[in-house]
mmCIF file of C-alpha atoms in Angstrom:
data_model
loop_
_atom_site.group_PDB
_atom_site.id
_atom_site.type_symbol
_atom_site.label_atom_id
_atom_site.label_comp_id
_atom_site.label_asym_id
_atom_site.label_seq_id
_atom_site.Cartn_x
_atom_site.Cartn_y
_atom_site.Cartn_z
ATOM 1 C CA MET Q 12 156.653 104.172 144.842
ATOM 2 C CA ALA Q 13 157.256 104.696 141.560
ATOM 3 C CA LYS Q 14 156.108 102.298 138.982
ATOM 4 C CA SER Q 15 159.123 100.795 137.298
ATOM 5 C CA GLY Q 16 157.494 99.982 133.915
ATOM 6 C CA ALA Q 17 156.012 103.425 133.313
ATOM 7 C CA PHE Q 18 159.342 105.044 132.689
ATOM 8 C CA PRO Q 19 160.813 105.637 129.270
ATOM 9 C CA ALA Q 20 164.225 103.856 128.641
ATOM 10 C CA GLU Q 21 165.908 107.324 127.817
ATOM 11 C CA MET Q 22 165.183 107.868 131.632
ATOM 12 C CA THR Q 23 165.899 104.718 133.488
ATOM 13 C CA GLU Q 24 169.249 104.079 131.670
ATOM 14 C CA LYS Q 25 170.681 107.304 132.835
ATOM 15 C CA LEU Q 26 172.612 107.654 136.012
ATOM 16 C CA ARG Q 27 170.209 110.594 137.129
ATOM 17 C CA TRP Q 28 167.748 109.192 139.804
ATOM 18 C CA ILE Q 29 167.587 110.201 143.605
ATOM 19 C CA ARG Q 30 165.267 109.708 146.381
ATOM 20 C CA ARG Q 31 163.346 112.427 148.169
ATOM 21 C CA THR Q 32 161.925 113.339 151.399
ATOM 22 C CA ALA Q 33 158.438 114.243 152.163
ATOM 23 C CA THR Q 34 159.198 117.787 151.910
ATOM 24 C CA LYS Q 35 160.923 117.323 148.498
ATOM 25 C CA ARG Q 36 164.602 117.543 149.684
ATOM 26 C CA PRO Q 37 166.766 115.489 147.486
ATOM 27 C CA VAL Q 38 168.666 112.745 149.019
ATOM 28 C CA THR Q 39 170.862 110.272 147.989
ATOM 29 C CA VAL Q 40 170.014 106.260 148.023
ATOM 30 C CA SER Q 41 171.748 106.224 151.374
ATOM 31 C CA GLY Q 42 169.779 109.020 152.741
ATOM 32 C CA LEU Q 43 172.678 111.926 152.602
ATOM 33 C CA SER Q 44 171.745 115.226 151.018
ATOM 34 C CA ALA Q 45 171.858 115.275 146.998
ATOM 35 C CA SER Q 46 171.882 118.156 144.599
ATOM 36 C CA SER Q 47 170.338 118.583 141.475
ATOM 37 C CA THR Q 48 173.903 119.729 140.009
ATOM 38 C CA ASN Q 49 176.286 117.255 141.589
ATOM 39 C CA ALA Q 50 176.113 114.102 139.458
ATOM 40 C CA GLU Q 51 178.119 112.211 142.294
ATOM 41 C CA THR Q 52 175.035 112.412 144.476
ATOM 42 C CA TRP Q 53 172.819 110.564 141.612
ATOM 43 C CA SER Q 54 172.149 107.099 141.116
ATOM 44 C CA SER Q 55 170.655 104.345 138.670
ATOM 45 C CA PHE Q 56 167.097 103.760 138.440
ATOM 46 C CA ALA Q 57 167.569 100.345 140.011
ATOM 47 C CA GLU Q 58 169.692 101.612 143.093
ATOM 48 C CA ALA Q 59 166.996 104.494 143.603
ATOM 49 C CA SER Q 60 164.043 102.001 143.079
ATOM 50 C CA ALA Q 61 165.636 99.528 145.635
ATOM 51 C CA SER Q 62 166.518 102.217 148.364
ATOM 52 C CA THR Q 63 164.293 103.118 151.385
ATOM 53 C CA ALA Q 64 165.744 106.416 151.771
ATOM 54 C CA GLY Q 65 163.398 109.286 151.991
ATOM 55 C CA VAL Q 66 159.685 108.623 150.787
ATOM 56 C CA SER Q 67 160.152 108.171 146.883
ATOM 57 C CA MET Q 68 162.001 108.968 143.869
ATOM 58 C CA GLY Q 69 163.248 112.112 142.009
ATOM 59 C CA TYR Q 70 164.690 112.485 138.470
ATOM 60 C CA VAL Q 71 167.381 115.000 137.832
ATOM 61 C CA LEU Q 72 166.697 116.857 134.441
ATOM 62 C CA GLY Q 73 169.479 117.422 131.924
ATOM 63 C CA ASP Q 74 171.457 115.351 129.324
ATOM 64 C CA GLY Q 75 168.799 116.038 126.951
ATOM 65 C CA VAL Q 76 165.836 115.353 129.163
ATOM 66 C CA GLY Q 77 163.416 118.297 130.514
ATOM 67 C CA CYS Q 78 159.917 118.534 131.827
ATOM 68 C CA ILE Q 79 156.873 120.790 131.541
ATOM 69 C CA ASP Q 80 155.429 120.878 134.962
ATOM 70 C CA LEU Q 81 151.633 121.859 134.746
ATOM 71 C CA ASP Q 82 150.609 122.775 138.585
ATOM 72 C CA HIS Q 83 147.109 122.641 139.860
ATOM 73 C CA CYS Q 84 145.554 121.797 136.368
ATOM 74 C CA ILE Q 85 143.376 118.817 137.595
ATOM 75 C CA THR Q 86 140.094 119.242 139.571
ATOM 76 C CA GLY Q 87 137.719 116.553 140.070
ATOM 77 C CA GLY Q 88 139.410 114.470 137.618
ATOM 78 C CA VAL Q 89 138.977 116.961 134.838
ATOM 79 C CA VAL Q 90 141.846 118.765 133.125
ATOM 80 C CA ALA Q 91 141.665 122.429 133.052
ATOM 81 C CA ASP Q 92 141.179 123.782 129.426
ATOM 82 C CA TRP Q 93 144.322 125.839 129.466
ATOM 83 C CA ALA Q 94 146.295 122.680 130.382
ATOM 84 C CA ARG Q 95 144.541 120.660 127.655
ATOM 85 C CA ARG Q 96 145.632 123.289 125.079
ATOM 86 C CA ILE Q 97 149.093 122.538 126.174
ATOM 87 C CA LEU Q 98 148.675 118.761 126.295
ATOM 88 C CA ASP Q 99 147.095 119.012 122.649
ATOM 89 C CA GLN Q 100 150.364 120.480 121.321
ATOM 90 C CA CYS Q 101 152.590 117.770 122.665
ATOM 91 C CA PRO Q 102 153.718 115.021 120.480
ATOM 92 C CA PRO Q 103 153.133 111.503 122.014
ATOM 93 C CA THR Q 104 155.701 111.621 125.284
ATOM 94 C CA PHE Q 105 155.642 110.168 128.662
ATOM 95 C CA ILE Q 106 153.122 112.127 130.957
ATOM 96 C CA GLU Q 107 152.535 111.302 134.535
ATOM 97 C CA VAL Q 108 150.014 112.759 137.205
ATOM 98 C CA SER Q 109 152.012 114.707 140.161
ATOM 99 C CA GLN Q 110 151.946 113.220 143.654
ATOM 100 C CA SER Q 111 149.433 115.852 144.576
ATOM 101 C CA GLY Q 112 147.087 114.240 142.093
ATOM 102 C CA THR Q 113 146.221 117.637 140.561
ATOM 103 C CA GLY Q 114 149.471 118.385 138.353
ATOM 104 C CA LEU Q 115 151.069 116.932 135.324
ATOM 105 C CA HIS Q 116 154.585 116.414 134.622
ATOM 106 C CA ILE Q 117 155.209 116.369 130.753
ATOM 107 C CA PHE Q 118 158.598 114.624 130.142
ATOM 108 C CA GLY Q 119 160.510 114.997 126.782
ATOM 109 C CA LEU Q 120 163.457 115.950 125.030
ATOM 110 C CA LEU Q 121 164.989 119.363 125.703
ATOM 111 C CA PRO Q 122 168.328 121.029 125.164
ATOM 112 C CA GLU Q 123 169.773 122.321 128.369
ATOM 113 C CA GLY Q 124 168.742 126.008 128.826
ATOM 114 C CA ALA Q 125 167.399 128.440 131.389
ATOM 115 C CA GLY Q 126 163.969 127.245 133.053
ATOM 116 C CA ARG Q 127 160.812 129.310 133.358
ATOM 117 C CA ASN Q 128 157.985 129.727 135.856
ATOM 118 C CA ILE Q 129 155.189 131.216 134.078
ATOM 119 C CA ARG Q 130 152.026 132.327 136.026
ATOM 120 C CA ARG Q 131 149.342 134.401 134.398
ATOM 121 C CA ASN Q 132 145.569 134.141 134.106
ATOM 122 C CA GLY Q 133 145.284 131.227 136.485
ATOM 123 C CA THR Q 134 147.814 129.057 134.714
ATOM 124 C CA ALA Q 135 150.848 127.803 136.520
ATOM 125 C CA VAL Q 136 153.387 126.222 134.005
ATOM 126 C CA GLU Q 137 157.124 125.598 134.599
ATOM 127 C CA PHE Q 138 159.642 124.002 132.278
ATOM 128 C CA TYR Q 139 163.360 122.976 133.046
ATOM 129 C CA SER Q 140 165.778 120.762 131.061
ATOM 130 C CA THR Q 141 168.930 121.312 133.575
ATOM 131 C CA GLY Q 142 169.755 122.034 137.340
ATOM 132 C CA ARG Q 143 166.482 120.800 138.813
ATOM 133 C CA TYR Q 144 164.900 117.535 139.709
ATOM 134 C CA ILE Q 145 161.260 116.297 139.473
ATOM 135 C CA ALA Q 146 159.392 114.030 142.222
ATOM 136 C CA VAL Q 147 158.245 111.504 140.084
ATOM 137 C CA THR Q 148 155.269 109.011 140.527
ATOM 138 C CA GLY Q 149 155.299 106.801 137.453
ATOM 139 C CA ASN Q 150 151.515 107.169 137.293
ATOM 140 C CA LYS Q 151 150.936 107.411 133.681
ATOM 141 C CA PHE Q 152 148.502 109.927 132.412
ATOM 142 C CA GLU Q 153 145.856 108.792 130.176
ATOM 143 C CA ASP Q 154 147.450 106.539 127.492
ATOM 144 C CA SER Q 155 150.886 108.405 127.209
ATOM 145 C CA PRO Q 156 153.668 106.118 126.024
ATOM 146 C CA SER Q 157 156.786 105.245 127.891
ATOM 147 C CA VAL Q 158 158.935 107.333 125.253
ATOM 148 C CA LEU Q 159 160.185 110.785 125.063
ATOM 149 C CA ALA Q 160 159.520 113.132 122.295
ATOM 150 C CA ASP Q 161 160.947 116.543 121.290
ATOM 151 C CA LEU Q 162 159.255 118.944 123.432
ATOM 152 C CA SER Q 163 161.033 122.052 121.747
ATOM 153 C CA GLU Q 164 158.055 123.495 119.943
ATOM 154 C CA VAL Q 165 155.700 123.069 122.810
ATOM 155 C CA VAL Q 166 157.953 125.048 124.918
ATOM 156 C CA ALA Q 167 158.445 127.662 122.258
ATOM 157 C CA SER Q 168 154.692 128.048 122.199
ATOM 158 C CA ILE Q 169 154.295 128.477 125.954
ATOM 159 C CA VAL Q 170 156.631 131.525 126.114
#
């Protein structure tokens, strides 16, 4: 279950929450199919937290909130150098460890636009700001704050 106190108010105050299955299929709080592009299938944080549909929660990106997803960057509790370089560019913003325990989700403020999936030289970086959802854990990384910062410059440096 996602930890409620971890998420920034910029996320918890929006009706952009869903539940998800073990295979990461989005579902509504009542267990019906949900969509990352259909707001009628999204709920409040309180409703999604209280629901037992699926196995956990997800957050639908958009309305100014985006995410940089760093896959397979933690091994044995150590963050890979390539991921640490990205983290070092980030202003103080909410970062969580992914459900696998080997990835990081860097949430922040981003204008809606096309996402990217970049795989090169052993790195796996994705960023999205609309039309996607992220399976959330609420497991804060290091001492990240429960606020969202502008990630525009970080994303520009990645591409």
